[in-house]
Amino acid sequence: MRDFSQDHHWLSINTATVRKSRGQDLPLPQIIEACVARGIRAIAPWRDQVHAAGLDVVSGLVRQHGLQLSGYCRGGMFTASDAQGLQAALDDNRRALDEACELDADCLVLVVGALPGALEGRAAHKDIARARAQVQDGIAALLEHARAQHMPLAIEPLHPMYAADRACVNTLEQALDLCDAIEPRSAGAMGAPALGVAVDVYHTWWDPKLQQGIERAGRDQRILAFHVCDWRTPTRDLLNDRGMMGDGVIDIPRIRGWVEDAGFAGFSEVEIFSTQDWWQRPHEEVLDTCIARHRSAV
Ligand code: ZN
């Protein structure tokens, strides 16, 4: 396992972590400058932040500073209640993919979607199996475009508490089954697959099959991203109360060990959504804390 205690060479900042500073929106160019000033080599920006700043501006900054993108957040949300909605989702995913290419991201992260309308509090139906079928069809359709563009797709299984409204893919095993169904790997397959997974400790730490899932993912070279934060007890909000590494109950070094044993050698991407705590602090303090905890708790 790599030694992270001496530097932050393998730290990436998911830019949602500092999307607010002292409670105020922080534009992506300022986030980038603050990361660069601290010797942080990689980021994973969100589409809304990129759009607000302008894709050309962001891609110029990324190139100017030689930044790497551990991922682009995000594509997905494949489900819909009618054919028009499904087509709109696919069109939007193609645009996300093109943006990821323009930014030269390592992968496009997919939060796959769930019951259509549920995110707005008005689920169109209760058929989660139908949603899962739409997700499979949507990824399969996007994969052709992804292959042509050489941009890997990373399915991110989300914690089951999001099964209704954000992602009906909820375990690593389920995500890998989906990968195998859409893009089968024969034994001894050459070259990296175009479809893989993002392993986020926040979503997966509780899973009794996590270690075997990571081993399976590694065998097929499907680990495309590794996201870290911590699980606070108590958790005060289902979406926006993620903890800083070391402040919760996730044994992050153990999981990183499994991921690295499975062949992953990329960035540890810090992804913290925190309305009540970290988004209230100055972003300089948040980034400095990420660096310190990357060394001591990841
Ligand atoms: Zn994540």
PDB file of C-alpha atoms and ligand atoms in Angstrom:
ATOM      1  CA  MET A   1       0.000   0.000   0.000  1.00  0.00           C
ATOM      2  CA  ARG A   2       1.326   3.415  -0.920  1.00  0.00           C
ATOM      3  CA  ASP A   3       2.611   5.649   1.857  1.00  0.00           C
ATOM      4  CA  PHE A   4       0.491   8.804   1.931  1.00  0.00           C
ATOM      5  CA  SER A   5       1.935  10.108   5.203  1.00  0.00           C
ATOM      6  CA  GLN A   6       4.724  12.200   3.714  1.00  0.00           C
ATOM      7  CA  ASP A   7       3.009  14.134   0.928  1.00  0.00           C
ATOM      8  CA  HIS A   8      -0.268  14.662  -0.928  1.00  0.00           C
ATOM      9  CA  HIS A   9       0.869  13.507  -4.332  1.00  0.00           C
ATOM     10  CA  TRP A  10      -2.201  11.257  -4.714  1.00  0.00           C
ATOM     11  CA  LEU A  11      -4.777  13.642  -3.320  1.00  0.00           C
ATOM     12  CA  SER A  12      -7.571  14.843  -5.563  1.00  0.00           C
ATOM     13  CA  ILE A  13     -10.216  17.330  -4.512  1.00  0.00           C
ATOM     14  CA  ASN A  14     -13.765  16.785  -5.652  1.00  0.00           C
ATOM     15  CA  THR A  15     -14.698  20.414  -6.060  1.00  0.00           C
ATOM     16  CA  ALA A  16     -18.068  19.987  -4.328  1.00  0.00           C
ATOM     17  CA  THR A  17     -15.990  19.789  -1.146  1.00  0.00           C
ATOM     18  CA  VAL A  18     -15.331  23.529  -1.389  1.00  0.00           C
ATOM     19  CA  ARG A  19     -18.311  24.598  -3.478  1.00  0.00           C
ATOM     20  CA  LYS A  20     -19.067  26.963  -0.599  1.00  0.00           C
ATOM     21  CA  SER A  21     -16.650  28.966   1.533  1.00  0.00           C
ATOM     22  CA  ARG A  22     -18.025  30.572   4.699  1.00  0.00           C
ATOM     23  CA  GLY A  23     -21.475  29.641   3.401  1.00  0.00           C
ATOM     24  CA  GLN A  24     -21.020  31.544   0.112  1.00  0.00           C
ATOM     25  CA  ASP A  25     -20.725  29.993  -3.353  1.00  0.00           C
ATOM     26  CA  LEU A  26     -17.088  29.670  -4.407  1.00  0.00           C
ATOM     27  CA  PRO A  27     -16.528  29.805  -8.202  1.00  0.00           C
ATOM     28  CA  LEU A  28     -14.558  26.972  -9.755  1.00  0.00           C
ATOM     29  CA  PRO A  29     -11.658  29.161 -10.972  1.00  0.00           C
ATOM     30  CA  GLN A  30     -11.036  30.231  -7.374  1.00  0.00           C
ATOM     31  CA  ILE A  31     -11.226  26.621  -6.232  1.00  0.00           C
ATOM     32  CA  ILE A  32      -8.657  25.686  -8.859  1.00  0.00           C
ATOM     33  CA  GLU A  33      -6.318  28.521  -7.836  1.00  0.00           C
ATOM     34  CA  ALA A  34      -6.553  27.489  -4.174  1.00  0.00           C
ATOM     35  CA  CYS A  35      -5.782  23.856  -5.042  1.00  0.00           C
ATOM     36  CA  VAL A  36      -2.843  24.802  -7.264  1.00  0.00           C
ATOM     37  CA  ALA A  37      -1.453  27.078  -4.546  1.00  0.00           C
ATOM     38  CA  ARG A  38      -1.301  24.045  -2.251  1.00  0.00           C
ATOM     39  CA  GLY A  39       0.362  21.699  -4.705  1.00  0.00           C
ATOM     40  CA  ILE A  40      -2.809  19.653  -5.203  1.00  0.00           C
ATOM     41  CA  ARG A  41      -2.372  17.932  -8.577  1.00  0.00           C
ATOM     42  CA  ALA A  42      -5.880  16.716  -9.283  1.00  0.00           C
ATOM     43  CA  ILE A  43      -9.507  17.741  -9.029  1.00  0.00           C
ATOM     44  CA  ALA A  44     -12.898  16.318  -9.926  1.00  0.00           C
ATOM     45  CA  PRO A  45     -15.227  19.148 -10.896  1.00  0.00           C
ATOM     46  CA  TRP A  46     -19.022  19.107 -11.085  1.00  0.00           C
ATOM     47  CA  ARG A  47     -20.822  20.020 -14.273  1.00  0.00           C
ATOM     48  CA  ASP A  48     -22.801  22.868 -12.739  1.00  0.00           C
ATOM     49  CA  GLN A  49     -19.565  24.465 -11.528  1.00  0.00           C
ATOM     50  CA  VAL A  50     -17.969  24.038 -14.948  1.00  0.00           C
ATOM     51  CA  HIS A  51     -20.985  25.495 -16.724  1.00  0.00           C
ATOM     52  CA  ALA A  52     -21.081  28.486 -14.369  1.00  0.00           C
ATOM     53  CA  ALA A  53     -17.428  29.306 -15.097  1.00  0.00           C
ATOM     54  CA  GLY A  54     -17.508  28.285 -18.781  1.00  0.00           C
ATOM     55  CA  LEU A  55     -16.069  25.063 -20.176  1.00  0.00           C
ATOM     56  CA  ASP A  56     -13.395  26.899 -22.164  1.00  0.00           C
ATOM     57  CA  VAL A  57     -12.271  28.862 -19.102  1.00  0.00           C
ATOM     58  CA  VAL A  58     -12.042  25.731 -16.979  1.00  0.00           C
ATOM     59  CA  SER A  59     -10.283  23.693 -19.617  1.00  0.00           C
ATOM     60  CA  GLY A  60      -7.805  26.567 -20.080  1.00  0.00           C
ATOM     61  CA  LEU A  61      -7.050  26.604 -16.350  1.00  0.00           C
ATOM     62  CA  VAL A  62      -6.707  22.827 -16.217  1.00  0.00           C
ATOM     63  CA  ARG A  63      -4.179  22.888 -19.054  1.00  0.00           C
ATOM     64  CA  GLN A  64      -2.328  25.957 -17.778  1.00  0.00           C
ATOM     65  CA  HIS A  65      -1.766  24.332 -14.390  1.00  0.00           C
ATOM     66  CA  GLY A  66      -1.250  20.793 -15.669  1.00  0.00           C
ATOM     67  CA  LEU A  67      -4.065  19.560 -13.443  1.00  0.00           C
ATOM     68  CA  GLN A  68      -5.383  16.042 -13.745  1.00  0.00           C
ATOM     69  CA  LEU A  69      -9.064  15.176 -13.393  1.00  0.00           C
ATOM     70  CA  SER A  70      -9.650  12.070 -11.290  1.00  0.00           C
ATOM     71  CA  GLY A  71     -13.180  12.134 -12.686  1.00  0.00           C
ATOM     72  CA  TYR A  72     -15.896  14.374 -14.060  1.00  0.00           C
ATOM     73  CA  CYS A  73     -19.102  14.666 -12.032  1.00  0.00           C
ATOM     74  CA  ARG A  74     -21.358  13.596 -13.395  1.00  0.00           C
ATOM     75  CA  GLY A  75     -23.409  11.765 -15.952  1.00  0.00           C
ATOM     76  CA  GLY A  76     -26.240   9.360 -15.285  1.00  0.00           C
ATOM     77  CA  MET A  77     -29.855   9.967 -14.282  1.00  0.00           C
ATOM     78  CA  PHE A  78     -30.865   7.623 -17.096  1.00  0.00           C
ATOM     79  CA  THR A  79     -34.420   6.903 -15.957  1.00  0.00           C
ATOM     80  CA  ALA A  80     -37.566   8.632 -17.172  1.00  0.00           C
ATOM     81  CA  SER A  81     -41.300   8.081 -17.359  1.00  0.00           C
ATOM     82  CA  ASP A  82     -41.507   8.314 -21.163  1.00  0.00           C
ATOM     83  CA  ALA A  83     -39.460   7.870 -24.333  1.00  0.00           C
ATOM     84  CA  GLN A  84     -38.875  11.593 -24.705  1.00  0.00           C
ATOM     85  CA  GLY A  85     -37.383  11.738 -21.210  1.00  0.00           C
ATOM     86  CA  LEU A  86     -35.117   8.772 -21.917  1.00  0.00           C
ATOM     87  CA  GLN A  87     -33.846  10.424 -25.090  1.00  0.00           C
ATOM     88  CA  ALA A  88     -33.255  13.728 -23.279  1.00  0.00           C
ATOM     89  CA  ALA A  89     -31.242  11.880 -20.641  1.00  0.00           C
ATOM     90  CA  LEU A  90     -29.111  10.189 -23.276  1.00  0.00           C
ATOM     91  CA  ASP A  91     -28.511  13.476 -25.109  1.00  0.00           C
ATOM     92  CA  ASP A  92     -27.455  15.127 -21.869  1.00  0.00           C
ATOM     93  CA  ASN A  93     -25.108  12.259 -21.093  1.00  0.00           C
ATOM     94  CA  ARG A  94     -23.480  12.615 -24.487  1.00  0.00           C
ATOM     95  CA  ARG A  95     -22.838  16.280 -23.708  1.00  0.00           C
ATOM     96  CA  ALA A  96     -21.369  15.339 -20.324  1.00  0.00           C
ATOM     97  CA  LEU A  97     -19.114  12.849 -22.046  1.00  0.00           C
ATOM     98  CA  ASP A  98     -17.902  15.466 -24.531  1.00  0.00           C
ATOM     99  CA  GLU A  99     -17.148  17.841 -21.658  1.00  0.00           C
ATOM    100  CA  ALA A 100     -15.214  15.111 -19.860  1.00  0.00           C
ATOM    101  CA  CYS A 101     -13.151  14.642 -23.033  1.00  0.00           C
ATOM    102  CA  GLU A 102     -12.525  18.367 -23.381  1.00  0.00           C
ATOM    103  CA  LEU A 103     -11.247  18.368 -19.770  1.00  0.00           C
ATOM    104  CA  ASP A 104      -9.286  15.138 -20.346  1.00  0.00           C
ATOM    105  CA  ALA A 105     -10.859  13.493 -17.292  1.00  0.00           C
ATOM    106  CA  ASP A 106      -9.865   9.991 -16.183  1.00  0.00           C
ATOM    107  CA  CYS A 107     -13.515   8.932 -16.341  1.00  0.00           C
ATOM    108  CA  LEU A 108     -17.087  10.172 -16.427  1.00  0.00           C
ATOM    109  CA  VAL A 109     -18.755   9.284 -13.127  1.00  0.00           C
ATOM    110  CA  LEU A 110     -22.314   7.983 -13.420  1.00  0.00           C
ATOM    111  CA  VAL A 111     -24.938   8.473 -10.739  1.00  0.00           C
ATOM    112  CA  VAL A 112     -27.430   6.329 -12.549  1.00  0.00           C
ATOM    113  CA  GLY A 113     -30.820   7.640 -11.427  1.00  0.00           C
ATOM    114  CA  ALA A 114     -33.762   5.937  -9.769  1.00  0.00           C
ATOM    115  CA  LEU A 115     -37.555   6.325  -9.768  1.00  0.00           C
ATOM    116  CA  PRO A 116     -38.330   9.157 -12.186  1.00  0.00           C
ATOM    117  CA  GLY A 117     -39.691  12.205 -10.391  1.00  0.00           C
ATOM    118  CA  ALA A 118     -38.707  10.948  -6.931  1.00  0.00           C
ATOM    119  CA  LEU A 119     -35.981  13.552  -6.560  1.00  0.00           C
ATOM    120  CA  GLU A 120     -38.712  16.194  -6.852  1.00  0.00           C
ATOM    121  CA  GLY A 121     -40.886  14.290  -4.382  1.00  0.00           C
ATOM    122  CA  ARG A 122     -43.283  12.970  -7.042  1.00  0.00           C
ATOM    123  CA  ALA A 123     -42.249   9.485  -8.103  1.00  0.00           C
ATOM    124  CA  ALA A 124     -43.952   8.572 -11.373  1.00  0.00           C
ATOM    125  CA  HIS A 125     -44.152   4.892 -10.371  1.00  0.00           C
ATOM    126  CA  LYS A 126     -42.921   2.326  -7.846  1.00  0.00           C
ATOM    127  CA  ASP A 127     -41.274  -0.105 -10.246  1.00  0.00           C
ATOM    128  CA  ILE A 128     -37.594  -0.082  -9.260  1.00  0.00           C
ATOM    129  CA  ALA A 129     -36.929  -3.049 -11.568  1.00  0.00           C
ATOM    130  CA  ARG A 130     -38.106  -0.942 -14.497  1.00  0.00           C
ATOM    131  CA  ALA A 131     -35.791   1.851 -13.387  1.00  0.00           C
ATOM    132  CA  ARG A 132     -32.898  -0.596 -13.243  1.00  0.00           C
ATOM    133  CA  ALA A 133     -33.670  -1.853 -16.743  1.00  0.00           C
ATOM    134  CA  GLN A 134     -33.665   1.723 -18.036  1.00  0.00           C
ATOM    135  CA  VAL A 135     -30.314   2.303 -16.361  1.00  0.00           C
ATOM    136  CA  GLN A 136     -28.841  -0.728 -18.074  1.00  0.00           C
ATOM    137  CA  ASP A 137     -30.198   0.368 -21.472  1.00  0.00           C
ATOM    138  CA  GLY A 138     -28.995   3.939 -20.937  1.00  0.00           C
ATOM    139  CA  ILE A 139     -25.457   2.923 -20.025  1.00  0.00           C
ATOM    140  CA  ALA A 140     -25.316   0.495 -22.954  1.00  0.00           C
ATOM    141  CA  ALA A 141     -26.371   3.267 -25.332  1.00  0.00           C
ATOM    142  CA  LEU A 142     -23.865   5.734 -23.894  1.00  0.00           C
ATOM    143  CA  LEU A 143     -21.053   3.183 -23.925  1.00  0.00           C
ATOM    144  CA  GLU A 144     -20.783   3.215 -27.719  1.00  0.00           C
ATOM    145  CA  HIS A 145     -20.136   6.945 -27.631  1.00  0.00           C
ATOM    146  CA  ALA A 146     -17.744   6.513 -24.695  1.00  0.00           C
ATOM    147  CA  ARG A 147     -15.720   3.888 -26.532  1.00  0.00           C
ATOM    148  CA  ALA A 148     -15.461   6.064 -29.625  1.00  0.00           C
ATOM    149  CA  GLN A 149     -14.220   8.952 -27.471  1.00  0.00           C
ATOM    150  CA  HIS A 150     -11.932   6.803 -25.295  1.00  0.00           C
ATOM    151  CA  MET A 151     -13.636   8.070 -22.150  1.00  0.00           C
ATOM    152  CA  PRO A 152     -14.269   5.360 -19.516  1.00  0.00           C
ATOM    153  CA  LEU A 153     -17.613   5.319 -17.718  1.00  0.00           C
ATOM    154  CA  ALA A 154     -17.547   4.772 -13.941  1.00  0.00           C
ATOM    155  CA  ILE A 155     -20.767   3.512 -12.369  1.00  0.00           C
ATOM    156  CA  GLU A 156     -20.905   4.768  -8.786  1.00  0.00           C
ATOM    157  CA  PRO A 157     -23.063   2.573  -6.561  1.00  0.00           C
ATOM    158  CA  LEU A 158     -24.768   4.801  -3.987  1.00  0.00           C
ATOM    159  CA  HIS A 159     -25.756   3.900  -0.437  1.00  0.00           C
ATOM    160  CA  PRO A 160     -29.226   2.274  -0.372  1.00  0.00           C
ATOM    161  CA  MET A 161     -30.711   5.351   1.305  1.00  0.00           C
ATOM    162  CA  TYR A 162     -30.632   6.942  -2.175  1.00  0.00           C
ATOM    163  CA  ALA A 163     -32.318   4.030  -3.983  1.00  0.00           C
ATOM    164  CA  ALA A 164     -35.575   5.918  -4.542  1.00  0.00           C
ATOM    165  CA  ASP A 165     -34.306   9.238  -5.782  1.00  0.00           C
ATOM    166  CA  ARG A 166     -30.681   9.200  -6.959  1.00  0.00           C
ATOM    167  CA  ALA A 167     -29.378   5.743  -7.835  1.00  0.00           C
ATOM    168  CA  CYS A 168     -31.040   2.339  -8.001  1.00  0.00           C
ATOM    169  CA  VAL A 169     -27.575   0.741  -8.169  1.00  0.00           C
ATOM    170  CA  ASN A 170     -26.664   0.356  -4.520  1.00  0.00           C
ATOM    171  CA  THR A 171     -23.902  -2.174  -4.045  1.00  0.00           C
ATOM    172  CA  LEU A 172     -20.569  -2.785  -5.679  1.00  0.00           C
ATOM    173  CA  GLU A 173     -21.730  -6.290  -6.583  1.00  0.00           C
ATOM    174  CA  GLN A 174     -24.771  -4.886  -8.373  1.00  0.00           C
ATOM    175  CA  ALA A 175     -22.622  -2.342 -10.223  1.00  0.00           C
ATOM    176  CA  LEU A 176     -20.204  -5.065 -11.327  1.00  0.00           C
ATOM    177  CA  ASP A 177     -23.067  -7.309 -12.444  1.00  0.00           C
ATOM    178  CA  LEU A 178     -24.243  -4.397 -14.553  1.00  0.00           C
ATOM    179  CA  CYS A 179     -20.759  -3.939 -16.016  1.00  0.00           C
ATOM    180  CA  ASP A 180     -20.590  -7.634 -16.878  1.00  0.00           C
ATOM    181  CA  ALA A 181     -24.052  -7.599 -18.447  1.00  0.00           C
ATOM    182  CA  ILE A 182     -23.282  -4.585 -20.623  1.00  0.00           C
ATOM    183  CA  GLU A 183     -19.625  -5.238 -21.372  1.00  0.00           C
ATOM    184  CA  PRO A 184     -18.658  -8.860 -20.716  1.00  0.00           C
ATOM    185  CA  ARG A 185     -14.976  -9.545 -20.048  1.00  0.00           C
ATOM    186  CA  SER A 186     -13.564 -12.803 -21.209  1.00  0.00           C
ATOM    187  CA  ALA A 187     -10.804 -14.431 -19.177  1.00  0.00           C
ATOM    188  CA  GLY A 188      -7.451 -12.885 -20.049  1.00  0.00           C
ATOM    189  CA  ALA A 189      -9.094  -9.972 -21.891  1.00  0.00           C
ATOM    190  CA  MET A 190      -6.527  -7.533 -23.177  1.00  0.00           C
ATOM    191  CA  GLY A 191      -6.734  -3.808 -22.574  1.00  0.00           C
ATOM    192  CA  ALA A 192      -8.771  -1.884 -20.075  1.00  0.00           C
ATOM    193  CA  PRO A 193     -12.562  -2.060 -20.270  1.00  0.00           C
ATOM    194  CA  ALA A 194     -14.567   1.048 -21.171  1.00  0.00           C
ATOM    195  CA  LEU A 195     -16.950   0.455 -18.278  1.00  0.00           C
ATOM    196  CA  GLY A 196     -16.029   0.290 -14.598  1.00  0.00           C
ATOM    197  CA  VAL A 197     -16.906   1.531 -11.143  1.00  0.00           C
ATOM    198  CA  ALA A 198     -16.184   4.363  -8.755  1.00  0.00           C
ATOM    199  CA  VAL A 199     -15.686   3.031  -5.222  1.00  0.00           C
ATOM    200  CA  ASP A 200     -16.803   5.648  -2.705  1.00  0.00           C
ATOM    201  CA  VAL A 201     -16.198   4.665   0.915  1.00  0.00           C
ATOM    202  CA  TYR A 202     -19.233   6.682   2.023  1.00  0.00           C
ATOM    203  CA  HIS A 203     -21.565   4.541  -0.068  1.00  0.00           C
ATOM    204  CA  THR A 204     -19.901   1.153   0.351  1.00  0.00           C
ATOM    205  CA  TRP A 205     -18.154   0.920   3.743  1.00  0.00           C
ATOM    206  CA  TRP A 206     -21.023  -0.985   5.418  1.00  0.00           C
ATOM    207  CA  ASP A 207     -21.243  -3.703   2.731  1.00  0.00           C
ATOM    208  CA  PRO A 208     -20.273  -7.186   4.026  1.00  0.00           C
ATOM    209  CA  LYS A 209     -19.277  -8.093   0.464  1.00  0.00           C
ATOM    210  CA  LEU A 210     -17.128  -5.007  -0.094  1.00  0.00           C
ATOM    211  CA  GLN A 211     -13.745  -6.695   0.007  1.00  0.00           C
ATOM    212  CA  GLN A 212     -14.743  -9.459  -2.405  1.00  0.00           C
ATOM    213  CA  GLY A 213     -16.383  -6.898  -4.671  1.00  0.00           C
ATOM    214  CA  ILE A 214     -13.193  -4.863  -4.799  1.00  0.00           C
ATOM    215  CA  GLU A 215     -11.178  -8.006  -5.588  1.00  0.00           C
ATOM    216  CA  ARG A 216     -13.599  -8.885  -8.385  1.00  0.00           C
ATOM    217  CA  ALA A 217     -13.466  -5.348  -9.772  1.00  0.00           C
ATOM    218  CA  GLY A 218      -9.684  -5.473  -9.746  1.00  0.00           C
ATOM    219  CA  ARG A 219      -9.536  -8.740 -11.661  1.00  0.00           C
ATOM    220  CA  ASP A 220     -11.401  -7.096 -14.520  1.00  0.00           C
ATOM    221  CA  GLN A 221      -9.593  -3.738 -14.229  1.00  0.00           C
ATOM    222  CA  ARG A 222     -12.850  -2.027 -13.415  1.00  0.00           C
ATOM    223  CA  ILE A 223     -11.786   0.279 -10.543  1.00  0.00           C
ATOM    224  CA  LEU A 224     -11.731   3.710 -12.145  1.00  0.00           C
ATOM    225  CA  ALA A 225     -12.006   5.987  -9.115  1.00  0.00           C
ATOM    226  CA  PHE A 226     -11.724   5.945  -5.325  1.00  0.00           C
ATOM    227  CA  HIS A 227     -13.667   8.514  -3.299  1.00  0.00           C
ATOM    228  CA  VAL A 228     -13.100   9.249   0.375  1.00  0.00           C
ATOM    229  CA  CYS A 229     -14.815  11.079   3.210  1.00  0.00           C
ATOM    230  CA  ASP A 230     -16.215   9.765   6.494  1.00  0.00           C
ATOM    231  CA  TRP A 231     -19.505   8.620   8.025  1.00  0.00           C
ATOM    232  CA  ARG A 232     -20.487  10.802  10.959  1.00  0.00           C
ATOM    233  CA  THR A 233     -22.421   9.438  13.919  1.00  0.00           C
ATOM    234  CA  PRO A 234     -25.028  10.696  14.113  1.00  0.00           C
ATOM    235  CA  THR A 235     -25.578  11.682  10.492  1.00  0.00           C
ATOM    236  CA  ARG A 236     -27.767  14.789  10.526  1.00  0.00           C
ATOM    237  CA  ASP A 237     -28.691  14.935   6.831  1.00  0.00           C
ATOM    238  CA  LEU A 238     -28.973  12.115   4.284  1.00  0.00           C
ATOM    239  CA  LEU A 239     -27.163  14.044   1.553  1.00  0.00           C
ATOM    240  CA  ASN A 240     -25.092  16.873   2.917  1.00  0.00           C
ATOM    241  CA  ASP A 241     -23.544  15.729   6.192  1.00  0.00           C
ATOM    242  CA  ARG A 242     -20.463  13.864   5.086  1.00  0.00           C
ATOM    243  CA  GLY A 243     -17.539  13.911   7.467  1.00  0.00           C
ATOM    244  CA  MET A 244     -13.875  14.758   7.008  1.00  0.00           C
ATOM    245  CA  MET A 245     -11.666  11.671   6.875  1.00  0.00           C
ATOM    246  CA  GLY A 246     -10.835  10.663  10.427  1.00  0.00           C
ATOM    247  CA  ASP A 247     -13.979  12.205  11.950  1.00  0.00           C
ATOM    248  CA  GLY A 248     -16.251   9.187  11.484  1.00  0.00           C
ATOM    249  CA  VAL A 249     -16.477   5.410  11.595  1.00  0.00           C
ATOM    250  CA  ILE A 250     -15.125   4.322   8.210  1.00  0.00           C
ATOM    251  CA  ASP A 251     -11.854   2.382   8.272  1.00  0.00           C
ATOM    252  CA  ILE A 252     -10.561   4.205   5.200  1.00  0.00           C
ATOM    253  CA  PRO A 253      -6.976   2.848   5.205  1.00  0.00           C
ATOM    254  CA  ARG A 254      -8.306  -0.707   5.272  1.00  0.00           C
ATOM    255  CA  ILE A 255     -10.508  -0.078   2.240  1.00  0.00           C
ATOM    256  CA  ARG A 256      -7.714   1.771   0.428  1.00  0.00           C
ATOM    257  CA  GLY A 257      -5.525  -1.268   1.069  1.00  0.00           C
ATOM    258  CA  TRP A 258      -8.083  -3.527  -0.621  1.00  0.00           C
ATOM    259  CA  VAL A 259      -8.430  -1.152  -3.553  1.00  0.00           C
ATOM    260  CA  GLU A 260      -4.676  -0.940  -4.042  1.00  0.00           C
ATOM    261  CA  ASP A 261      -4.250  -4.703  -3.659  1.00  0.00           C
ATOM    262  CA  ALA A 262      -6.779  -4.934  -6.503  1.00  0.00           C
ATOM    263  CA  GLY A 263      -4.476  -2.871  -8.700  1.00  0.00           C
ATOM    264  CA  PHE A 264      -5.820   0.651  -8.314  1.00  0.00           C
ATOM    265  CA  ALA A 265      -2.970   3.187  -8.299  1.00  0.00           C
ATOM    266  CA  GLY A 266      -4.805   6.466  -8.905  1.00  0.00           C
ATOM    267  CA  PHE A 267      -5.937   9.371  -6.781  1.00  0.00           C
ATOM    268  CA  SER A 268      -7.808   9.361  -3.493  1.00  0.00           C
ATOM    269  CA  GLU A 269     -10.532  11.864  -4.254  1.00  0.00           C
ATOM    270  CA  VAL A 270     -11.942  13.756  -1.301  1.00  0.00           C
ATOM    271  CA  GLU A 271     -15.678  14.307  -1.761  1.00  0.00           C
ATOM    272  CA  ILE A 272     -17.445  16.016   1.138  1.00  0.00           C
ATOM    273  CA  PHE A 273     -20.896  17.626   1.047  1.00  0.00           C
ATOM    274  CA  SER A 274     -21.387  19.408   4.354  1.00  0.00           C
ATOM    275  CA  THR A 275     -23.973  22.141   4.752  1.00  0.00           C
ATOM    276  CA  GLN A 276     -23.617  22.531   8.473  1.00  0.00           C
ATOM    277  CA  ASP A 277     -19.883  22.178   8.910  1.00  0.00           C
ATOM    278  CA  TRP A 278     -17.256  22.271   6.149  1.00  0.00           C
ATOM    279  CA  TRP A 279     -19.186  24.523   3.753  1.00  0.00           C
ATOM    280  CA  GLN A 280     -19.447  27.050   6.578  1.00  0.00           C
ATOM    281  CA  ARG A 281     -15.675  27.237   6.991  1.00  0.00           C
ATOM    282  CA  PRO A 282     -13.142  29.164   4.883  1.00  0.00           C
ATOM    283  CA  HIS A 283     -12.172  27.001   1.919  1.00  0.00           C
ATOM    284  CA  GLU A 284      -8.486  27.520   2.717  1.00  0.00           C
ATOM    285  CA  GLU A 285      -9.019  25.769   6.045  1.00  0.00           C
ATOM    286  CA  VAL A 286     -10.995  22.966   4.371  1.00  0.00           C
ATOM    287  CA  LEU A 287      -8.276  22.307   1.781  1.00  0.00           C
ATOM    288  CA  ASP A 288      -5.524  22.422   4.390  1.00  0.00           C
ATOM    289  CA  THR A 289      -7.489  19.941   6.491  1.00  0.00           C
ATOM    290  CA  CYS A 290      -7.993  17.664   3.469  1.00  0.00           C
ATOM    291  CA  ILE A 291      -4.227  17.623   2.938  1.00  0.00           C
ATOM    292  CA  ALA A 292      -3.544  16.854   6.599  1.00  0.00           C
ATOM    293  CA  ARG A 293      -6.170  14.110   6.798  1.00  0.00           C
ATOM    294  CA  HIS A 294      -5.092  12.617   3.476  1.00  0.00           C
ATOM    295  CA  ARG A 295      -1.758  12.022   5.183  1.00  0.00           C
ATOM    296  CA  SER A 296      -3.071  10.828   8.534  1.00  0.00           C
ATOM    297  CA  ALA A 297      -6.450   9.172   7.925  1.00  0.00           C
ATOM    298  CA  VAL A 298      -6.520   7.858   4.354  1.00  0.00           C
TER     299      VAL A 298
HETATM  300 ZN    ZN B   1     -18.418   9.666  -4.810  1.00  0.00          ZN
END
